[in-house]
Coordinates of C-alpha atoms in Angstrom, one line a residue:
V696 CA 16.3 -7.3 -23.7
Q697 CA 18.4 -5.4 -21.4
L698 CA 17.4 -3.1 -18.8
Q699 CA 19.9 -0.4 -16.8
A700 CA 17.8 1.3 -13.9
S701 CA 19.2 4.5 -12.3
G702 CA 18.2 7.4 -10.3
G703 CA 18.4 6.1 -6.9
G704 CA 19.9 7.7 -3.7
L705 CA 20.0 8.7 -0.4
V706 CA 17.1 11.5 0.2
Q707 CA 15.1 13.0 3.3
A708 CA 11.8 12.1 4.1
G709 CA 9.5 14.7 1.9
D710 CA 12.0 14.8 -0.7
S711 CA 11.5 13.7 -4.3
L712 CA 13.3 11.5 -6.9
R713 CA 13.0 10.4 -10.1
L714 CA 14.2 7.0 -11.2
S715 CA 15.0 5.6 -15.0
C716 CA 15.1 2.7 -16.5
A717 CA 16.6 2.4 -20.1
A718 CA 15.8 -0.7 -22.2
S719 CA 17.8 -2.2 -25.2
G720 CA 16.6 -4.5 -27.8
R721 CA 13.1 -5.7 -28.3
T722 CA 11.1 -3.0 -26.4
L723 CA 7.5 -3.1 -27.3
Y724 CA 6.5 -4.2 -23.9
A725 CA 4.6 -3.1 -21.0
M726 CA 7.1 -1.8 -18.4
G727 CA 7.1 -2.3 -14.4
W728 CA 8.7 -1.0 -11.3
F729 CA 9.2 -3.4 -8.4
R730 CA 10.6 -2.8 -4.9
Q731 CA 12.5 -5.2 -2.4
A732 CA 13.0 -3.9 1.3
P733 CA 15.4 -6.1 3.2
G734 CA 13.9 -9.1 4.6
K735 CA 10.8 -8.5 2.3
E736 CA 9.1 -9.9 -0.6
R737 CA 9.6 -8.1 -4.1
E738 CA 6.5 -6.0 -4.6
F739 CA 4.6 -4.0 -7.2
V740 CA 5.1 -0.5 -7.4
A741 CA 3.5 0.9 -10.7
S742 CA 3.3 -0.3 -14.1
I743 CA 2.5 1.4 -17.8
S744 CA 1.2 0.1 -20.9
R745 CA 3.2 0.0 -24.1
S746 CA 1.7 2.9 -25.6
G747 CA 1.9 4.6 -22.2
G748 CA -2.2 4.8 -22.3
S749 CA -2.4 3.0 -19.1
T750 CA -1.0 3.4 -15.8
Y751 CA -1.4 1.3 -12.7
Y752 CA 0.0 1.9 -9.2
A753 CA 0.4 0.0 -5.9
D754 CA -2.0 1.6 -3.3
S755 CA 1.3 2.7 -1.3
V756 CA 2.5 5.0 -3.7
K757 CA -1.0 6.1 -5.7
G758 CA -1.0 9.6 -5.3
R759 CA 2.6 10.3 -4.7
S760 CA 4.2 8.7 -7.9
T761 CA 3.9 9.1 -11.5
I762 CA 4.9 6.2 -13.9
S763 CA 5.7 7.3 -17.6
R764 CA 7.6 6.0 -20.7
D765 CA 9.5 7.7 -23.5
N766 CA 9.3 5.0 -26.3
A767 CA 11.4 7.2 -28.8
K768 CA 14.3 6.5 -25.8
N769 CA 13.1 3.0 -24.6
T770 CA 13.1 4.6 -21.4
V771 CA 10.3 4.3 -18.3
Y772 CA 10.6 6.8 -15.6
L773 CA 9.1 6.6 -12.3
Q774 CA 8.8 9.8 -10.3
M775 CA 8.3 9.6 -6.8
N776 CA 7.3 12.6 -4.2
S777 CA 6.6 13.0 -0.7
L778 CA 9.0 10.1 0.0
K779 CA 8.4 8.1 3.2
P780 CA 10.9 5.8 5.1
E781 CA 9.0 3.0 4.1
D782 CA 9.7 3.8 0.6
A783 CA 13.4 2.9 1.0
A784 CA 14.0 -0.2 -1.2
L785 CA 15.8 -1.5 -4.0
Y786 CA 13.8 -0.5 -7.0
Y787 CA 13.6 -2.8 -10.1
C788 CA 12.1 -2.3 -13.4
A789 CA 10.9 -4.8 -15.6
V790 CA 9.3 -5.6 -19.1
G791 CA 6.9 -7.9 -20.4
Y792 CA 3.5 -8.5 -21.6
P793 CA 1.8 -9.0 -18.4
G794 CA -1.7 -8.1 -19.4
D795 CA -4.4 -7.7 -16.3
R796 CA -1.5 -9.6 -14.3
Y797 CA 0.7 -6.4 -14.2
S798 CA 1.3 -6.4 -10.3
Y799 CA 2.7 -10.1 -10.5
T800 CA 6.3 -10.4 -10.7
G801 CA 5.9 -13.6 -12.6
A802 CA 4.5 -11.8 -15.5
Y803 CA 7.7 -10.3 -16.4
P804 CA 10.5 -12.1 -17.9
Y805 CA 13.2 -9.5 -18.2
W806 CA 14.4 -7.5 -15.0
G807 CA 17.2 -4.6 -14.4
Q808 CA 19.5 -4.8 -11.7
G809 CA 17.9 -2.7 -9.4
T810 CA 18.6 1.1 -7.9
L811 CA 18.9 1.7 -4.2
V812 CA 16.8 4.1 -2.6
T813 CA 17.2 5.1 0.8
V814 CA 15.1 7.5 2.7
S815 CA 16.1 9.2 6.0
S816 CA 13.5 10.3 8.6

């Protein structure tokens, strides 16, 4: 499985951004987004089940972000609104069969290269 994340950029606080992650190869996986800011550990952002019927969010982005997927395009999206400076990070997409462990990095065997989100105040 290969993952290609895109959509990052420099935005101002309060702006919106949509990240995309295109998967190739075997794609019947749950998909997740994680982020890592400089000097911090990688943290969970959002996850979506294989069917798209279940979604999960970190408290820090809940209400401001929406994860979705298009299985016909093997692509997962993360729509982020009302961005804050603390949302700035390198965003990674990942796929796997995490089950209830959807917020754990170790539950995802496949990772993309990351796309950088910078938020100016």
